[in-house]
Amino acid sequence: MKIVIIGNGISGITTARHIRKLSNHEILVISSETEHFFSRTALMYIYMGHMKYEHTKPYEDWFWDKNRIDLLFAKVAQVQAKQKQLQLEDGRMITFDKLVIATGSTPKTLEWPGVNLKGVQGLYSKQDVDLMEENTKDITDAVIVGGGLIGIEMAEMLRSRNINVHFLIREQYYWNSVLPKEEASLINNHIAAHHIHLHTNTQLKEIIGDENGKVKAVITHDGIEIACQFVGLTIGVNPNINFLQNSEIETDRGVLINEYLETNHPDIYALGDCAQFRHPKNLHPAVEQLWYTGKMQAETLAQNICGDKRAYERGVWFNSAKFLDIEYQTYGYMFNKPLEGEQSFYWEHPKGKIACRINFKATSKAVTGFNFLGMRFRQQTANDWIKNEMPLQNVMQELEKGFFDPEFFENHYLAIVEKFNTDYPEMAISVKKKKKFLIW
Ligand SMILES: Cc1cc2nc3c(=O)[nH]c(=O)nc-3n(C[C@H](O)[C@H](O)[C@H](O)COP(=O)(O)OP(=O)(O)OC[C@H]3O[C@@H](n4cnc5c(N)ncnc54)[C@H](O)[C@@H]3O)c2cc1C
């Protein structure tokens, strides 16, 4: 059987690797960004000089030949689903028995005046980083529009070269569409501490160019003009599916799939950033645009293609990211406000930078989720506690066990318990003080 995979990102490549582990099928991976798989999450480190592109490739170039995974560096222009064939941009035709669509995302943009000026760009691909290298050479001032995870990465990248950064966000607090106000406000302060000018409640109206067609300023909705030679657009990403028009594969925001990652066409599957679940489980996003979910979906899909059919089971939601040098981990469904019938316990270190939140059901007190900032928590522990609906009081008693560095945490654990006992005297717990020393 010949399996063709479009896209050599984490979703496409993990599918290929797992199909190879399970079978002898012929595998061809077609991709147009780079010849080999690389880690997209490491792109920022190339710009910052911590890594070279070569270091972001998780597998040596010989790996693919050795594992009989054929690679083709080309762009797919069209899919002819019924005929089971693809047309490449250069006109070549490729046939398949089974097709996997794993084409990722493209940066969102809006029709702002000046959006096509030189020096205005998004950040998603290897080519975007190369372009950013060119666009930011010898510049002094940059504007970033949109305050999500990629926006803050871009700010960090630019600051690493001492470029003055203006960060425009629509909300009052950074990423407040996801983060509760306390965490978001902590990150606001952290952004300011990194000498990034955060413009809250601010939207872009227009980008102004100079006589050479290069960006020279932006104007906000409030009429404020900010001089800059670079504009980063980081208002989110869209599934990369334009090439599927007229393919008879059903799409909405992304390629529509069921829980087996099957499209409306037999023998055609989709996964990763480009796919959209027709019937997402309650509270689950229909489009999962995360590295680790792409990997998990791929492992399931490989099993399905190789005959061991199973539904994709995401389990307890988790994610991790970094806000400049503050690590963030989240487990369970944690939104900017607790869900109905839930309450929230929050502790923050007096100096900011370190915080933890635990959500729980108001009646049963079962924990439903965690946010950690500036401290690392074991995923398995959080996962088990949420899954087993462990009561908050027990969680507080055991919390210390989930931390990677108990010595570091010991100092904060007592402070967290103290706050907990003050907030919830009816559930107060007692812990033995061990040694006392200060980290900060
Ligand atoms: C800067 C940045 C930082 C990120 N950091 C994190 C993070 O810390 N944690 C996290 O969970 N997620 C992170 N993400 C998101 C994560 O990288 C994506 O969710 C993940 O890479 C998606 O994988 P994928 O395989 O579905 O798609 P992609 O990685 O996008 O791969 C798809 C590939 O298909 C190719 N392709 C598309 N169309 C065609 C076509 N017609 N013909 C041929 N080839 C085609 C594309 O060029 C691309 O190479 C980050 C993303 C970015 C941009």
PDB file of C-alpha atoms in Angstrom, residues 194-405:
ATOM      1  CA  HIS A 194      11.977  43.241  30.156  1.00  0.00           C
ATOM      2  CA  HIS A 195      11.775  46.780  28.765  1.00  0.00           C
ATOM      3  CA  ILE A 196       9.054  45.910  26.283  1.00  0.00           C
ATOM      4  CA  HIS A 197       6.518  48.723  25.827  1.00  0.00           C
ATOM      5  CA  LEU A 198       3.167  47.048  26.316  1.00  0.00           C
ATOM      6  CA  HIS A 199       0.318  49.105  24.813  1.00  0.00           C
ATOM      7  CA  THR A 200      -2.847  47.682  26.364  1.00  0.00           C
ATOM      8  CA  ASN A 201      -6.386  48.278  25.001  1.00  0.00           C
ATOM      9  CA  THR A 202      -4.701  49.197  21.738  1.00  0.00           C
ATOM     10  CA  GLN A 203      -5.508  48.172  18.177  1.00  0.00           C
ATOM     11  CA  LEU A 204      -3.682  48.728  14.937  1.00  0.00           C
ATOM     12  CA  LYS A 205      -5.379  51.035  12.452  1.00  0.00           C
ATOM     13  CA  GLU A 206      -2.823  51.571   9.739  1.00  0.00           C
ATOM     14  CA  ILE A 207       0.775  50.902   8.743  1.00  0.00           C
ATOM     15  CA  ILE A 208       2.628  53.767   7.104  1.00  0.00           C
ATOM     16  CA  GLY A 209       5.405  53.298   4.553  1.00  0.00           C
ATOM     17  CA  ASP A 210       8.270  55.465   3.328  1.00  0.00           C
ATOM     18  CA  GLU A 211       9.062  56.381  -0.279  1.00  0.00           C
ATOM     19  CA  ASN A 212      10.802  52.990  -0.777  1.00  0.00           C
ATOM     20  CA  GLY A 213       7.755  50.990   0.263  1.00  0.00           C
ATOM     21  CA  LYS A 214       9.256  50.123   3.630  1.00  0.00           C
ATOM     22  CA  VAL A 215       7.363  50.449   6.908  1.00  0.00           C
ATOM     23  CA  LYS A 216       8.183  53.626   8.862  1.00  0.00           C
ATOM     24  CA  ALA A 217       5.377  53.824  11.475  1.00  0.00           C
ATOM     25  CA  VAL A 218       2.053  52.465  12.664  1.00  0.00           C
ATOM     26  CA  ILE A 219      -1.035  54.384  13.689  1.00  0.00           C
ATOM     27  CA  THR A 220      -3.285  52.990  16.406  1.00  0.00           C
ATOM     28  CA  HIS A 221      -7.058  53.362  16.715  1.00  0.00           C
ATOM     29  CA  ASP A 222      -6.455  56.131  19.252  1.00  0.00           C
ATOM     30  CA  GLY A 223      -4.504  58.043  16.615  1.00  0.00           C
ATOM     31  CA  ILE A 224      -1.109  57.465  18.237  1.00  0.00           C
ATOM     32  CA  GLU A 225       1.778  57.173  15.777  1.00  0.00           C
ATOM     33  CA  ILE A 226       4.641  54.846  16.684  1.00  0.00           C
ATOM     34  CA  ALA A 227       7.775  55.059  14.555  1.00  0.00           C
ATOM     35  CA  CYS A 228       9.198  51.641  13.623  1.00  0.00           C
ATOM     36  CA  GLN A 229      11.060  49.812  10.857  1.00  0.00           C
ATOM     37  CA  PHE A 230       9.459  46.414  11.485  1.00  0.00           C
ATOM     38  CA  VAL A 231       5.908  45.215  12.194  1.00  0.00           C
ATOM     39  CA  GLY A 232       5.286  41.669  13.459  1.00  0.00           C
ATOM     40  CA  LEU A 233       1.733  40.436  12.985  1.00  0.00           C
ATOM     41  CA  THR A 234       0.945  37.770  15.574  1.00  0.00           C
ATOM     42  CA  ILE A 235      -2.841  37.777  15.791  1.00  0.00           C
ATOM     43  CA  GLY A 236      -3.124  34.000  15.532  1.00  0.00           C
ATOM     44  CA  VAL A 237      -2.991  31.272  12.895  1.00  0.00           C
ATOM     45  CA  ASN A 238      -5.444  29.620  10.488  1.00  0.00           C
ATOM     46  CA  PRO A 239      -5.459  26.022   9.253  1.00  0.00           C
ATOM     47  CA  ASN A 240      -3.497  25.802   6.003  1.00  0.00           C
ATOM     48  CA  ILE A 241      -6.141  24.343   3.686  1.00  0.00           C
ATOM     49  CA  ASN A 242      -6.538  26.710   0.723  1.00  0.00           C
ATOM     50  CA  PHE A 243      -5.072  24.185  -1.691  1.00  0.00           C
ATOM     51  CA  LEU A 244      -8.007  21.837  -0.926  1.00  0.00           C
ATOM     52  CA  GLN A 245     -10.595  24.008  -2.672  1.00  0.00           C
ATOM     53  CA  ASN A 246     -12.365  21.892  -5.321  1.00  0.00           C
ATOM     54  CA  SER A 247     -10.925  18.702  -3.847  1.00  0.00           C
ATOM     55  CA  GLU A 248     -14.296  17.433  -2.546  1.00  0.00           C
ATOM     56  CA  ILE A 249     -12.730  17.076   0.880  1.00  0.00           C
ATOM     57  CA  GLU A 250     -15.045  18.789   3.359  1.00  0.00           C
ATOM     58  CA  THR A 251     -13.579  21.750   5.186  1.00  0.00           C
ATOM     59  CA  ASP A 252     -14.806  24.426   7.560  1.00  0.00           C
ATOM     60  CA  ARG A 253     -12.105  26.315   9.500  1.00  0.00           C
ATOM     61  CA  GLY A 254      -9.955  23.221   8.970  1.00  0.00           C
ATOM     62  CA  VAL A 255     -10.262  19.839   7.254  1.00  0.00           C
ATOM     63  CA  LEU A 256     -13.270  18.201   8.910  1.00  0.00           C
ATOM     64  CA  ILE A 257     -12.467  14.924  10.654  1.00  0.00           C
ATOM     65  CA  ASN A 258     -14.125  12.465  13.013  1.00  0.00           C
ATOM     66  CA  GLU A 259     -12.544  10.963  16.130  1.00  0.00           C
ATOM     67  CA  TYR A 260     -10.651   8.448  13.929  1.00  0.00           C
ATOM     68  CA  LEU A 261      -9.058  11.385  12.054  1.00  0.00           C
ATOM     69  CA  GLU A 262     -10.983  10.368   8.936  1.00  0.00           C
ATOM     70  CA  THR A 263     -12.250  12.960   6.446  1.00  0.00           C
ATOM     71  CA  ASN A 264     -15.454  12.553   4.425  1.00  0.00           C
ATOM     72  CA  HIS A 265     -13.428  10.591   1.862  1.00  0.00           C
ATOM     73  CA  PRO A 266     -12.489   6.987   2.545  1.00  0.00           C
ATOM     74  CA  ASP A 267      -8.693   6.634   2.650  1.00  0.00           C
ATOM     75  CA  ILE A 268      -8.088  10.341   3.272  1.00  0.00           C
ATOM     76  CA  TYR A 269      -7.178  11.525   6.767  1.00  0.00           C
ATOM     77  CA  ALA A 270      -6.169  14.823   8.342  1.00  0.00           C
ATOM     78  CA  LEU A 271      -4.532  15.787  11.618  1.00  0.00           C
ATOM     79  CA  GLY A 272      -2.594  18.421  13.489  1.00  0.00           C
ATOM     80  CA  ASP A 273      -3.020  22.171  13.074  1.00  0.00           C
ATOM     81  CA  CYS A 274      -4.907  21.880   9.762  1.00  0.00           C
ATOM     82  CA  ALA A 275      -7.653  19.560  11.045  1.00  0.00           C
ATOM     83  CA  GLN A 276     -10.956  20.361  12.731  1.00  0.00           C
ATOM     84  CA  PHE A 277     -12.962  17.855  14.746  1.00  0.00           C
ATOM     85  CA  ARG A 278     -16.588  17.695  13.617  1.00  0.00           C
ATOM     86  CA  HIS A 279     -17.790  16.853  17.109  1.00  0.00           C
ATOM     87  CA  PRO A 280     -15.259  18.048  19.674  1.00  0.00           C
ATOM     88  CA  LYS A 281     -15.867  16.850  23.194  1.00  0.00           C
ATOM     89  CA  ASN A 282     -17.364  19.343  25.612  1.00  0.00           C
ATOM     90  CA  LEU A 283     -14.907  22.253  26.204  1.00  0.00           C
ATOM     91  CA  HIS A 284     -12.337  20.755  23.801  1.00  0.00           C
ATOM     92  CA  PRO A 285     -11.177  23.073  21.016  1.00  0.00           C
ATOM     93  CA  ALA A 286     -12.265  21.835  17.574  1.00  0.00           C
ATOM     94  CA  VAL A 287      -8.864  22.771  16.124  1.00  0.00           C
ATOM     95  CA  GLU A 288      -5.915  21.729  18.279  1.00  0.00           C
ATOM     96  CA  GLN A 289      -2.909  23.841  17.337  1.00  0.00           C
ATOM     97  CA  LEU A 290      -0.297  22.382  19.619  1.00  0.00           C
ATOM     98  CA  TRP A 291       2.905  20.446  19.131  1.00  0.00           C
ATOM     99  CA  TYR A 292       2.080  17.624  21.522  1.00  0.00           C
ATOM    100  CA  THR A 293      -1.491  17.116  20.283  1.00  0.00           C
ATOM    101  CA  GLY A 294      -0.168  16.800  16.713  1.00  0.00           C
ATOM    102  CA  LYS A 295       2.093  14.045  18.020  1.00  0.00           C
ATOM    103  CA  MET A 296      -0.686  12.285  19.930  1.00  0.00           C
ATOM    104  CA  GLN A 297      -3.065  12.433  16.977  1.00  0.00           C
ATOM    105  CA  ALA A 298      -0.344  11.010  14.731  1.00  0.00           C
ATOM    106  CA  GLU A 299       0.242   8.004  16.974  1.00  0.00           C
ATOM    107  CA  THR A 300      -3.488   7.219  16.849  1.00  0.00           C
ATOM    108  CA  LEU A 301      -3.673   7.731  13.091  1.00  0.00           C
ATOM    109  CA  ALA A 302      -0.772   5.378  12.402  1.00  0.00           C
ATOM    110  CA  GLN A 303      -2.599   2.657  14.340  1.00  0.00           C
ATOM    111  CA  ASN A 304      -5.792   3.341  12.376  1.00  0.00           C
ATOM    112  CA  ILE A 305      -4.057   3.205   9.015  1.00  0.00           C
ATOM    113  CA  CYS A 306      -2.291  -0.013   9.990  1.00  0.00           C
ATOM    114  CA  GLY A 307      -5.562  -1.734  10.884  1.00  0.00           C
ATOM    115  CA  ASP A 308      -5.895  -1.283  14.642  1.00  0.00           C
ATOM    116  CA  LYS A 309      -8.740   1.225  14.568  1.00  0.00           C
ATOM    117  CA  ARG A 310      -9.091   3.428  17.634  1.00  0.00           C
ATOM    118  CA  ALA A 311     -10.550   6.824  18.476  1.00  0.00           C
ATOM    119  CA  TYR A 312      -8.267   9.726  19.320  1.00  0.00           C
ATOM    120  CA  GLU A 313      -8.369  10.175  23.093  1.00  0.00           C
ATOM    121  CA  ARG A 314      -6.857  13.393  24.256  1.00  0.00           C
ATOM    122  CA  GLY A 315      -7.126  12.741  27.997  1.00  0.00           C
ATOM    123  CA  VAL A 316      -6.681  15.571  30.490  1.00  0.00           C
ATOM    124  CA  TRP A 317      -5.851  18.803  28.658  1.00  0.00           C
ATOM    125  CA  PHE A 318      -2.388  20.190  29.274  1.00  0.00           C
ATOM    126  CA  ASN A 319      -0.102  22.719  27.736  1.00  0.00           C
ATOM    127  CA  SER A 320       3.150  24.441  28.498  1.00  0.00           C
ATOM    128  CA  ALA A 321       4.778  27.580  27.206  1.00  0.00           C
ATOM    129  CA  LYS A 322       7.200  30.291  28.212  1.00  0.00           C
ATOM    130  CA  PHE A 323       6.527  33.976  28.774  1.00  0.00           C
ATOM    131  CA  LEU A 324      10.013  35.407  28.360  1.00  0.00           C
ATOM    132  CA  ASP A 325      11.824  33.545  31.175  1.00  0.00           C
ATOM    133  CA  ILE A 326       8.710  32.501  33.121  1.00  0.00           C
ATOM    134  CA  GLU A 327       7.622  28.926  32.467  1.00  0.00           C
ATOM    135  CA  TYR A 328       3.916  28.218  32.274  1.00  0.00           C
ATOM    136  CA  GLN A 329       2.169  24.880  32.691  1.00  0.00           C
ATOM    137  CA  THR A 330      -1.544  24.329  32.638  1.00  0.00           C
ATOM    138  CA  TYR A 331      -3.562  21.159  33.317  1.00  0.00           C
ATOM    139  CA  GLY A 332      -7.303  20.605  32.940  1.00  0.00           C
ATOM    140  CA  TYR A 333      -9.680  23.148  31.425  1.00  0.00           C
ATOM    141  CA  MET A 334      -8.343  26.408  32.809  1.00  0.00           C
ATOM    142  CA  PHE A 335      -9.915  29.501  31.296  1.00  0.00           C
ATOM    143  CA  ASN A 336      -9.740  33.165  32.235  1.00  0.00           C
ATOM    144  CA  LYS A 337     -12.583  32.563  34.698  1.00  0.00           C
ATOM    145  CA  PRO A 338     -13.527  29.403  36.617  1.00  0.00           C
ATOM    146  CA  LEU A 339     -16.319  27.411  34.982  1.00  0.00           C
ATOM    147  CA  GLU A 340     -19.788  27.566  36.456  1.00  0.00           C
ATOM    148  CA  GLY A 341     -19.907  25.667  39.730  1.00  0.00           C
ATOM    149  CA  GLU A 342     -16.130  25.954  40.189  1.00  0.00           C
ATOM    150  CA  GLN A 343     -13.984  28.003  42.539  1.00  0.00           C
ATOM    151  CA  SER A 344     -10.391  29.046  42.301  1.00  0.00           C
ATOM    152  CA  PHE A 345      -7.529  29.161  44.781  1.00  0.00           C
ATOM    153  CA  TYR A 346      -4.640  31.433  43.760  1.00  0.00           C
ATOM    154  CA  TRP A 347      -1.258  32.066  45.321  1.00  0.00           C
ATOM    155  CA  GLU A 348       1.391  34.451  44.068  1.00  0.00           C
ATOM    156  CA  HIS A 349       4.873  35.098  45.378  1.00  0.00           C
ATOM    157  CA  PRO A 350       5.153  38.669  46.727  1.00  0.00           C
ATOM    158  CA  LYS A 351       7.831  39.422  44.120  1.00  0.00           C
ATOM    159  CA  GLY A 352       5.674  38.170  41.232  1.00  0.00           C
ATOM    160  CA  LYS A 353       7.138  35.690  38.693  1.00  0.00           C
ATOM    161  CA  ILE A 354       5.926  32.617  40.651  1.00  0.00           C
ATOM    162  CA  ALA A 355       2.285  31.676  41.051  1.00  0.00           C
ATOM    163  CA  CYS A 356      -0.062  28.741  41.214  1.00  0.00           C
ATOM    164  CA  ARG A 357      -3.798  28.372  40.767  1.00  0.00           C
ATOM    165  CA  ILE A 358      -5.987  25.392  41.599  1.00  0.00           C
ATOM    166  CA  ASN A 359      -9.585  25.230  40.402  1.00  0.00           C
ATOM    167  CA  PHE A 360     -12.055  22.920  42.086  1.00  0.00           C
ATOM    168  CA  LYS A 361     -15.743  22.078  42.167  1.00  0.00           C
ATOM    169  CA  ALA A 362     -17.591  24.219  44.669  1.00  0.00           C
ATOM    170  CA  THR A 363     -19.690  21.340  46.032  1.00  0.00           C
ATOM    171  CA  SER A 364     -17.529  18.187  45.931  1.00  0.00           C
ATOM    172  CA  LYS A 365     -14.232  20.159  46.170  1.00  0.00           C
ATOM    173  CA  ALA A 366     -12.744  17.855  43.502  1.00  0.00           C
ATOM    174  CA  VAL A 367      -9.831  19.570  41.708  1.00  0.00           C
ATOM    175  CA  THR A 368     -10.449  20.365  38.051  1.00  0.00           C
ATOM    176  CA  GLY A 369      -7.290  22.153  36.948  1.00  0.00           C
ATOM    177  CA  PHE A 370      -3.963  23.834  37.694  1.00  0.00           C
ATOM    178  CA  ASN A 371      -1.967  26.788  36.397  1.00  0.00           C
ATOM    179  CA  PHE A 372       1.687  27.072  37.340  1.00  0.00           C
ATOM    180  CA  LEU A 373       3.922  30.042  36.592  1.00  0.00           C
ATOM    181  CA  GLY A 374       7.635  29.945  37.349  1.00  0.00           C
ATOM    182  CA  MET A 375       7.492  26.477  38.924  1.00  0.00           C
ATOM    183  CA  ARG A 376       7.462  23.044  37.277  1.00  0.00           C
ATOM    184  CA  PHE A 377       4.947  20.414  38.205  1.00  0.00           C
ATOM    185  CA  ARG A 378       4.866  16.731  37.237  1.00  0.00           C
ATOM    186  CA  GLN A 379       2.368  16.170  34.450  1.00  0.00           C
ATOM    187  CA  GLN A 380       1.435  12.663  35.557  1.00  0.00           C
ATOM    188  CA  THR A 381       0.615  13.852  39.073  1.00  0.00           C
ATOM    189  CA  ALA A 382      -1.623  16.701  37.892  1.00  0.00           C
ATOM    190  CA  ASN A 383      -3.231  14.395  35.340  1.00  0.00           C
ATOM    191  CA  ASP A 384      -4.020  11.694  37.938  1.00  0.00           C
ATOM    192  CA  TRP A 385      -5.392  14.130  40.481  1.00  0.00           C
ATOM    193  CA  ILE A 386      -7.744  15.726  37.955  1.00  0.00           C
ATOM    194  CA  LYS A 387      -8.800  12.384  36.489  1.00  0.00           C
ATOM    195  CA  ASN A 388      -9.433  10.886  39.918  1.00  0.00           C
ATOM    196  CA  GLU A 389     -11.229  14.022  41.130  1.00  0.00           C
ATOM    197  CA  MET A 390      -8.988  14.297  44.155  1.00  0.00           C
ATOM    198  CA  PRO A 391     -10.435  16.653  46.821  1.00  0.00           C
ATOM    199  CA  LEU A 392      -8.671  19.992  47.199  1.00  0.00           C
ATOM    200  CA  GLN A 393      -7.694  19.382  50.806  1.00  0.00           C
ATOM    201  CA  ASN A 394      -5.842  16.174  49.864  1.00  0.00           C
ATOM    202  CA  VAL A 395      -4.216  17.926  46.930  1.00  0.00           C
ATOM    203  CA  MET A 396      -2.944  20.682  49.219  1.00  0.00           C
ATOM    204  CA  GLN A 397      -1.539  18.094  51.593  1.00  0.00           C
ATOM    205  CA  GLU A 398       0.259  16.291  48.740  1.00  0.00           C
ATOM    206  CA  LEU A 399       1.133  19.262  46.535  1.00  0.00           C
ATOM    207  CA  GLU A 400       4.818  19.147  47.409  1.00  0.00           C
ATOM    208  CA  LYS A 401       5.146  15.730  45.739  1.00  0.00           C
ATOM    209  CA  GLY A 402       4.335  17.119  42.295  1.00  0.00           C
ATOM    210  CA  PHE A 403       7.227  19.541  42.128  1.00  0.00           C
ATOM    211  CA  PHE A 404      10.443  18.728  40.313  1.00  0.00           C
ATOM    212  CA  ASP A 405      12.631  20.477  42.796  1.00  0.00           C
TER     213      ASP A 405
END
